[in-house]
Tab-separated table of C-alpha atoms in Angstrom:
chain	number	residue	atom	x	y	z
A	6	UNK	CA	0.000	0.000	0.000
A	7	UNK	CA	1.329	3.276	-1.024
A	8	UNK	CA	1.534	5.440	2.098
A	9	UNK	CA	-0.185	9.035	2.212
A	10	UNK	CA	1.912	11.759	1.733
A	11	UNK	CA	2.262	14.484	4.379
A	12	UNK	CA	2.013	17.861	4.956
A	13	UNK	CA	5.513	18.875	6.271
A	14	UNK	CA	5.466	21.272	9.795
A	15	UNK	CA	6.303	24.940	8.371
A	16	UNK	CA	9.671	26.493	9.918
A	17	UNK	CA	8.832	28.223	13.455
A	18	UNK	CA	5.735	26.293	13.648
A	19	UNK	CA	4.901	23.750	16.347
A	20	UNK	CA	2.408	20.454	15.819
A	21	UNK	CA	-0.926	20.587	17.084
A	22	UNK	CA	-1.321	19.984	20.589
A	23	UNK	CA	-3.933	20.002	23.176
A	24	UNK	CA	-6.411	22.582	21.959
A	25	UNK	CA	-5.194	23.386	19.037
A	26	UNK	CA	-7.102	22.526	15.410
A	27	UNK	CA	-6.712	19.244	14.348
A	28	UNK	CA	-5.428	18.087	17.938
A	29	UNK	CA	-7.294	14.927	19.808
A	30	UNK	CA	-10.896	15.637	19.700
A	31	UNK	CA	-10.626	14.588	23.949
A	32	UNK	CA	-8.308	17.601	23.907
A	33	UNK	CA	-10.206	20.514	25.165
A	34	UNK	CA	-9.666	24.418	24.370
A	35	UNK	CA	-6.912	26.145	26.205
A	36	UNK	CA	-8.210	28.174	28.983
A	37	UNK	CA	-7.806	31.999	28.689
A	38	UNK	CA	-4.847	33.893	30.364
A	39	UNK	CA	-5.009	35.178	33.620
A	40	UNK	CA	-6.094	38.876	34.226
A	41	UNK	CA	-3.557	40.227	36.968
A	42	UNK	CA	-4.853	43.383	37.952
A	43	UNK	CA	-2.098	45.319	39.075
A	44	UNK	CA	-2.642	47.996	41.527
A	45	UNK	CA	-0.191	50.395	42.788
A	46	UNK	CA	-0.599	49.755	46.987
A	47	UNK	CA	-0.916	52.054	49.570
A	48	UNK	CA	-0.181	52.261	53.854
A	49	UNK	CA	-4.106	52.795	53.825
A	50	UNK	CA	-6.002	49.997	54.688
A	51	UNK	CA	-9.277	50.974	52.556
A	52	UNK	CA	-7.117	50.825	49.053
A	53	UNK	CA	-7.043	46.969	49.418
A	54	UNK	CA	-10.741	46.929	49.858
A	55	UNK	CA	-11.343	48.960	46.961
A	56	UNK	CA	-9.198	46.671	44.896
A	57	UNK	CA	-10.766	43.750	46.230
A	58	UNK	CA	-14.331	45.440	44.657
A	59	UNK	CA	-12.738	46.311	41.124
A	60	UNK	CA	-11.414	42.427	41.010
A	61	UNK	CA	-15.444	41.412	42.258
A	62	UNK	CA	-16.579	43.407	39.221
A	63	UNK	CA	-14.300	42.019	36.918
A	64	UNK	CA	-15.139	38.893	37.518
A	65	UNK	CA	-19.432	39.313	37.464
A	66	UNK	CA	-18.467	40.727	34.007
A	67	UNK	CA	-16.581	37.904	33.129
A	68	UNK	CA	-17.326	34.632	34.859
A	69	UNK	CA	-14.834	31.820	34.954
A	70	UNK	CA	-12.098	34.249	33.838
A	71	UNK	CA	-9.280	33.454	35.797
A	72	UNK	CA	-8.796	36.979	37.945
A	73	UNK	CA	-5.788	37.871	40.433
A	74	UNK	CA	-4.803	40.834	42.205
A	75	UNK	CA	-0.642	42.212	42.319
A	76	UNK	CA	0.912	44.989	43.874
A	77	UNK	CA	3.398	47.213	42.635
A	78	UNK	CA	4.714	48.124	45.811
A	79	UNK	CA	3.488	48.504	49.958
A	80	UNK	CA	1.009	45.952	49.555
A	81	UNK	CA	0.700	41.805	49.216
A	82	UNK	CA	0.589	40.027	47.563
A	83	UNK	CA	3.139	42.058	45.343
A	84	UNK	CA	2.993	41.406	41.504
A	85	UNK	CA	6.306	38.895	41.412
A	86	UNK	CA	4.763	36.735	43.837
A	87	UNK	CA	1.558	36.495	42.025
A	88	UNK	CA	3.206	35.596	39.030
A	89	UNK	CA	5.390	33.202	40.632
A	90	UNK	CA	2.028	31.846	42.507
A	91	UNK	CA	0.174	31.576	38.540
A	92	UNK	CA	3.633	29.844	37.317
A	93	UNK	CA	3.882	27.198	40.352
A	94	UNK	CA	-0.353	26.392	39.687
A	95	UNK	CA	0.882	26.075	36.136
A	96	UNK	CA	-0.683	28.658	34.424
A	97	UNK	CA	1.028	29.267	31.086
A	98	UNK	CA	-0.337	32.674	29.993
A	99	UNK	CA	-1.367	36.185	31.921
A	100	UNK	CA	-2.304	39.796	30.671
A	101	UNK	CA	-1.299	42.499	33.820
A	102	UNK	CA	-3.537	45.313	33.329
A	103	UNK	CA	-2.372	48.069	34.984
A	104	UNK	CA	-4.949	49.913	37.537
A	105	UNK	CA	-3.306	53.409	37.020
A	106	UNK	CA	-4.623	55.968	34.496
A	107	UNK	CA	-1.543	57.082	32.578
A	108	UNK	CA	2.103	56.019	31.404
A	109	UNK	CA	4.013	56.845	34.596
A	110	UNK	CA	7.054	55.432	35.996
A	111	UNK	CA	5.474	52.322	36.961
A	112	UNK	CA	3.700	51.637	33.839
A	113	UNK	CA	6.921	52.460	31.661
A	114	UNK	CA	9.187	50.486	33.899
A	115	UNK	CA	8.618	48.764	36.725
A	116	UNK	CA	5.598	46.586	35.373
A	117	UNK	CA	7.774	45.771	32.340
A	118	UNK	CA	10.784	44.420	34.501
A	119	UNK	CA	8.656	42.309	36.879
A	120	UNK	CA	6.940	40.561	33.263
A	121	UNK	CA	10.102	40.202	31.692
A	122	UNK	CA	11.204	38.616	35.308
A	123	UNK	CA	8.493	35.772	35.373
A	124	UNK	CA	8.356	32.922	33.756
A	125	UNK	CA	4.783	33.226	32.347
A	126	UNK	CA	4.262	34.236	28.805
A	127	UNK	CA	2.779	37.986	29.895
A	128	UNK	CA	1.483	40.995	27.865
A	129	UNK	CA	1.344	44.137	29.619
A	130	UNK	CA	-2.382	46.091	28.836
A	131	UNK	CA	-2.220	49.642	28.617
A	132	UNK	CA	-3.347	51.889	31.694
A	133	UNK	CA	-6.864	52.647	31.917
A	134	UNK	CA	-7.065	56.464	31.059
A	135	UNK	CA	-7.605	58.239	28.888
A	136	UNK	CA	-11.183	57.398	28.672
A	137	UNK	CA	-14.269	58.289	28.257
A	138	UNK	CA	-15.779	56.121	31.215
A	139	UNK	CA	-13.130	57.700	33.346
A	140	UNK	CA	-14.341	61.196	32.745
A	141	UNK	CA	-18.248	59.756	33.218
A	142	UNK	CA	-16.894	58.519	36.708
A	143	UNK	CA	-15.455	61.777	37.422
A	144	UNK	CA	-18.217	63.793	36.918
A	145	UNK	CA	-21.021	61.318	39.220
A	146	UNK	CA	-18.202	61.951	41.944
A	147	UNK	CA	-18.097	65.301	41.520
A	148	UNK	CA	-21.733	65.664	41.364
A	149	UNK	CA	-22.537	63.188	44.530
A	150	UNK	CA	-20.210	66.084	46.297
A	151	UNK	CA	-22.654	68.551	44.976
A	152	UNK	CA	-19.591	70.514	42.587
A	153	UNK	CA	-21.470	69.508	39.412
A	154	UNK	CA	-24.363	69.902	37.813
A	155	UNK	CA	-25.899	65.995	37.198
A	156	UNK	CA	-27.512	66.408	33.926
A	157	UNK	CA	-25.517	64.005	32.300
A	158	UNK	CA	-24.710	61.484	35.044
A	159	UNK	CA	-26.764	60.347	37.660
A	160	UNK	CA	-29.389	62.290	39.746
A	161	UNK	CA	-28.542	64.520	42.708
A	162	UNK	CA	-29.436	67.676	44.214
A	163	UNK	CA	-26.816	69.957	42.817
A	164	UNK	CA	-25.681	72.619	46.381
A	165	UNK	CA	-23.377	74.496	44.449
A	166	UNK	CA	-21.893	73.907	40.445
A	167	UNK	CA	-18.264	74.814	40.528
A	168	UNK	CA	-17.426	76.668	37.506
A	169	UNK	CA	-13.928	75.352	37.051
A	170	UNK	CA	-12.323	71.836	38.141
A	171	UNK	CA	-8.662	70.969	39.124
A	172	UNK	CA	-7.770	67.405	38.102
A	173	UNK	CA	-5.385	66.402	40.491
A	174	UNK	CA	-2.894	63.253	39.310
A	175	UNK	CA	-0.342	61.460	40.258
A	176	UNK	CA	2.631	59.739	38.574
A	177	UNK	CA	4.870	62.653	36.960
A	178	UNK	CA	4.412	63.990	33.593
A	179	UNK	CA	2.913	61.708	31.486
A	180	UNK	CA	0.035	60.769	33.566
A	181	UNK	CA	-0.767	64.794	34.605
A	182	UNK	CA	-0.886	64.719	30.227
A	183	UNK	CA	-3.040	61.526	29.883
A	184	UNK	CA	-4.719	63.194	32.862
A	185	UNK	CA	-5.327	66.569	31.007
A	186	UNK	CA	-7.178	64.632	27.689
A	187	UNK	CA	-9.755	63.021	30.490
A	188	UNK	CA	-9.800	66.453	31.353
A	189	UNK	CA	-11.022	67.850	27.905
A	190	UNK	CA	-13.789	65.086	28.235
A	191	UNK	CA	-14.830	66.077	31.679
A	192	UNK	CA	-14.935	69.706	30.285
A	193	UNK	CA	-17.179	68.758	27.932
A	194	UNK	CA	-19.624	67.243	29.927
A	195	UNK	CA	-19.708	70.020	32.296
A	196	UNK	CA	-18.958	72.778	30.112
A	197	UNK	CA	-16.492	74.692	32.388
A	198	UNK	CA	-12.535	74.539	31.924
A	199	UNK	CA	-10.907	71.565	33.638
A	200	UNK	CA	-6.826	71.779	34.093
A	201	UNK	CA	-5.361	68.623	35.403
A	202	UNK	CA	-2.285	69.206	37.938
A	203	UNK	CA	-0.066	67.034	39.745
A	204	UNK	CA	-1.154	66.170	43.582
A	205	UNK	CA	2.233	64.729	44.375
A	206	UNK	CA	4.174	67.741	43.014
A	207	UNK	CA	4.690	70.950	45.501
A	208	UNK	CA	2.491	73.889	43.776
A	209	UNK	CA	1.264	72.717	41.474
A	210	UNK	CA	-2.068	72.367	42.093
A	211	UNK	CA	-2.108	76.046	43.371
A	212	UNK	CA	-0.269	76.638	40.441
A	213	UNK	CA	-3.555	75.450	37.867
A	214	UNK	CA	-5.966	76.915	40.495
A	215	UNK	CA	-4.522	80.304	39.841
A	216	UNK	CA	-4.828	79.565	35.964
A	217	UNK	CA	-8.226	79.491	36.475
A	218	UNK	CA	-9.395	81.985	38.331
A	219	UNK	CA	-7.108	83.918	35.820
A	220	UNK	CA	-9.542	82.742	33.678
A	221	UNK	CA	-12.556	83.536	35.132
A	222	UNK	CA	-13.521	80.647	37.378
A	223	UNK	CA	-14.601	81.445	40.429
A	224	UNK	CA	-15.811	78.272	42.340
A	225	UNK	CA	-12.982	75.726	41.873
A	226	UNK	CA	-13.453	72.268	42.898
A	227	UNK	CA	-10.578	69.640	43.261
A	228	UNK	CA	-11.628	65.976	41.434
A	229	UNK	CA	-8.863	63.185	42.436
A	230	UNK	CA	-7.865	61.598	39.411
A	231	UNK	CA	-7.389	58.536	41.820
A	232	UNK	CA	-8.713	55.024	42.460
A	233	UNK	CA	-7.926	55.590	45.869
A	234	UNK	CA	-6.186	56.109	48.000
A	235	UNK	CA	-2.943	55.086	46.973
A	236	UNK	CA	-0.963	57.892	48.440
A	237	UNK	CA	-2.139	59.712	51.794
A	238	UNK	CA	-5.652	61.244	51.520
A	239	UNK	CA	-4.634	63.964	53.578
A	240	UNK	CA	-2.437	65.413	50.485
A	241	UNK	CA	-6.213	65.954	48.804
A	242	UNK	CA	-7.652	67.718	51.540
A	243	UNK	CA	-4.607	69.738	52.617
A	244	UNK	CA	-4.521	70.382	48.044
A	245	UNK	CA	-8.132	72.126	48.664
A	246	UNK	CA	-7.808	73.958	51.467
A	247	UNK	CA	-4.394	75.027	50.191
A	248	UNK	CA	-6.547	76.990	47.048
A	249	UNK	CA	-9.360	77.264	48.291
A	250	UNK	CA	-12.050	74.833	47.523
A	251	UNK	CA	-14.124	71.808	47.787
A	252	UNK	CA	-12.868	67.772	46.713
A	253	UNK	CA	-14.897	65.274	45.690
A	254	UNK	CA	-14.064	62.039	46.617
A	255	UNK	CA	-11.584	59.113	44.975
A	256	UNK	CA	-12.770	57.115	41.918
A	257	UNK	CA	-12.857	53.892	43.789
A	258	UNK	CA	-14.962	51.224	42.281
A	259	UNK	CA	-16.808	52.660	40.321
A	260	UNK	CA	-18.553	50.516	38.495
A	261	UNK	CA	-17.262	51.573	35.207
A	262	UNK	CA	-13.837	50.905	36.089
A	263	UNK	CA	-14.234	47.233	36.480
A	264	UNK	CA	-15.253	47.000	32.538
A	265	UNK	CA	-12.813	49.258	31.662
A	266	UNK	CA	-10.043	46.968	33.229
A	267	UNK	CA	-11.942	44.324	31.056
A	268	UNK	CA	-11.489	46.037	27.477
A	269	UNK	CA	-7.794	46.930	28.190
A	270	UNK	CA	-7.546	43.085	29.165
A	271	UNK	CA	-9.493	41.927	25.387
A	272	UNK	CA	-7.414	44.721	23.699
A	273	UNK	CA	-3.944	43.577	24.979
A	274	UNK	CA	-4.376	39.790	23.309
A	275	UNK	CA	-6.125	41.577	20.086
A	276	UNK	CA	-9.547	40.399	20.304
A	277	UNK	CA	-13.203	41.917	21.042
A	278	UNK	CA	-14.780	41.373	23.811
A	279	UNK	CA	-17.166	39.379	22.463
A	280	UNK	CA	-14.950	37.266	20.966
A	281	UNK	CA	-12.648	36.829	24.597
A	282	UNK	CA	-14.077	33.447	25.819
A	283	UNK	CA	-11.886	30.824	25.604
A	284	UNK	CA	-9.867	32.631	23.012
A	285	UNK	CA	-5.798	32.156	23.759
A	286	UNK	CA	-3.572	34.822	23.472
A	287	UNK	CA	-1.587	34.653	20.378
């Protein structure tokens, strides 16, 4: 009998195995990669909390999604650990999506270095702002502190409508700039100038609130561009007394937020949402 010829493997190209097309029919898909959210940590006990509630949403939006939480720094578990912890379980494959809202330090570097330190096969999502979402959150926390007017978010009783909002950041330059765009779509929800400014950084939030009122703004308000609170929430209260005015509180979780982390997670392996079950990262 004349044998059947075969196909030969292309270069760089591996066999089917379990999962793959044209595997054992008793093989069964490969399970997604791991979301790792990572979060930056804080000495305040309530951050972990708040974490704890972005991870709960994820995971309602996502069901049997494979979701774990990693610190950059002050808290546990810290992001080597959990990757060790996902390598040692002997999960192949995670996407860290970074719970910060603009290319800082941590996103540029230190993330990077502790995924090119693990063993896994990671991607690294991009942070979560800018976004529209992030500027919808923004204004419901501004307008649960009365300092905006709800038209467009949810419905409170509206005290008084400050006519100018400092967005205060932190993470150096680059996230006060990705912090200025969700800015411009805050501004255009509420129609009055929004500056962003950086709350780690001496002056310069009193620095923006002067731009303002230079202006025209008279009633400032301070909105935390923060999940919170990952550094001391006494910096944002001691920021609005310094100039003047009323904050609203943190981000935390937001609802939002949690399907936010979601896209970045779909976007980092190249897929839609709707086509993220099951699917393996390339």
């Amino acid at each position: 009998m004349t044998p059947h010829p075969t196909t030969p493997t292309p270069p760089g190209s591996r066999p089917p195995g379990p999962g793959a097309p044209g595997g054992s029919g008793r093989d069964r898909p490969l399970p997604p990669p791991a979301l790792v959210v990572v979060a930056h940590g804080s000495r305040d006990p309530r951050a972990r909390s708040t974490v704890r509630a972005l991870l709960d949403r994820v995971r309602t939006l996502r069901p049997g999604l494979p979701v774990h939480l990693g610190h950059i720094e002050l808290n546990e578990p810290l992001l080597a650990d959990t990757l060790a912890g996902l390598h040692a379980r002997g999960t192949g494959r995670a996407v860290l999506v970074p719970l910060l809202f603009g290319r800082g330090h941590h996103v540029k570097r230190d993330i990077p270095r502790a995924a090119a330190a693990s063993p896994l096969h990671t991607r690294v999502a991009a942070p979560l702002g800018p976004h529209p979402l992030l500027a919808e959150a923004l204004h419901v926390r501004l307008s649960e502190a009365g300092l905006a007017r709800a038209d467009r978010a949810r419905l409170f009783t509206v005290a008084t409508a400050a006519d100018g909002i400092v967005l205060a950041s932190v993470g150096g330059d680059e996230a006060v700039q990705a912090a200025g765009i969700t800015g411009m779509l805050l501004a255009a929800r509420l129609a009055v100038p929004v500056m962003a400014a950086a709350l780690d950084e001496e002056g310069s939030i009193a620095t923006v609130a002067e731009q303002l009122r230079a202006a025209g703004s008279q009633q400032l308000a301070l909105a935390p561009y923060l999940i919170g609170p990952e550094i001391d929430a006494s910096l944002v209260e001691e920021a609005a007394r310094e100039v003047g005015c009323s904050a609203a509180e943190a981000l935390g979780a937001y609802p939002a937020i949690g399907k936010l982390a979601l896209a970045k997670y779909t976007s980092a392996l190249g897929i839609s949402p709707q086509q993220a079950q099951g699917t393996p990262a390339g």
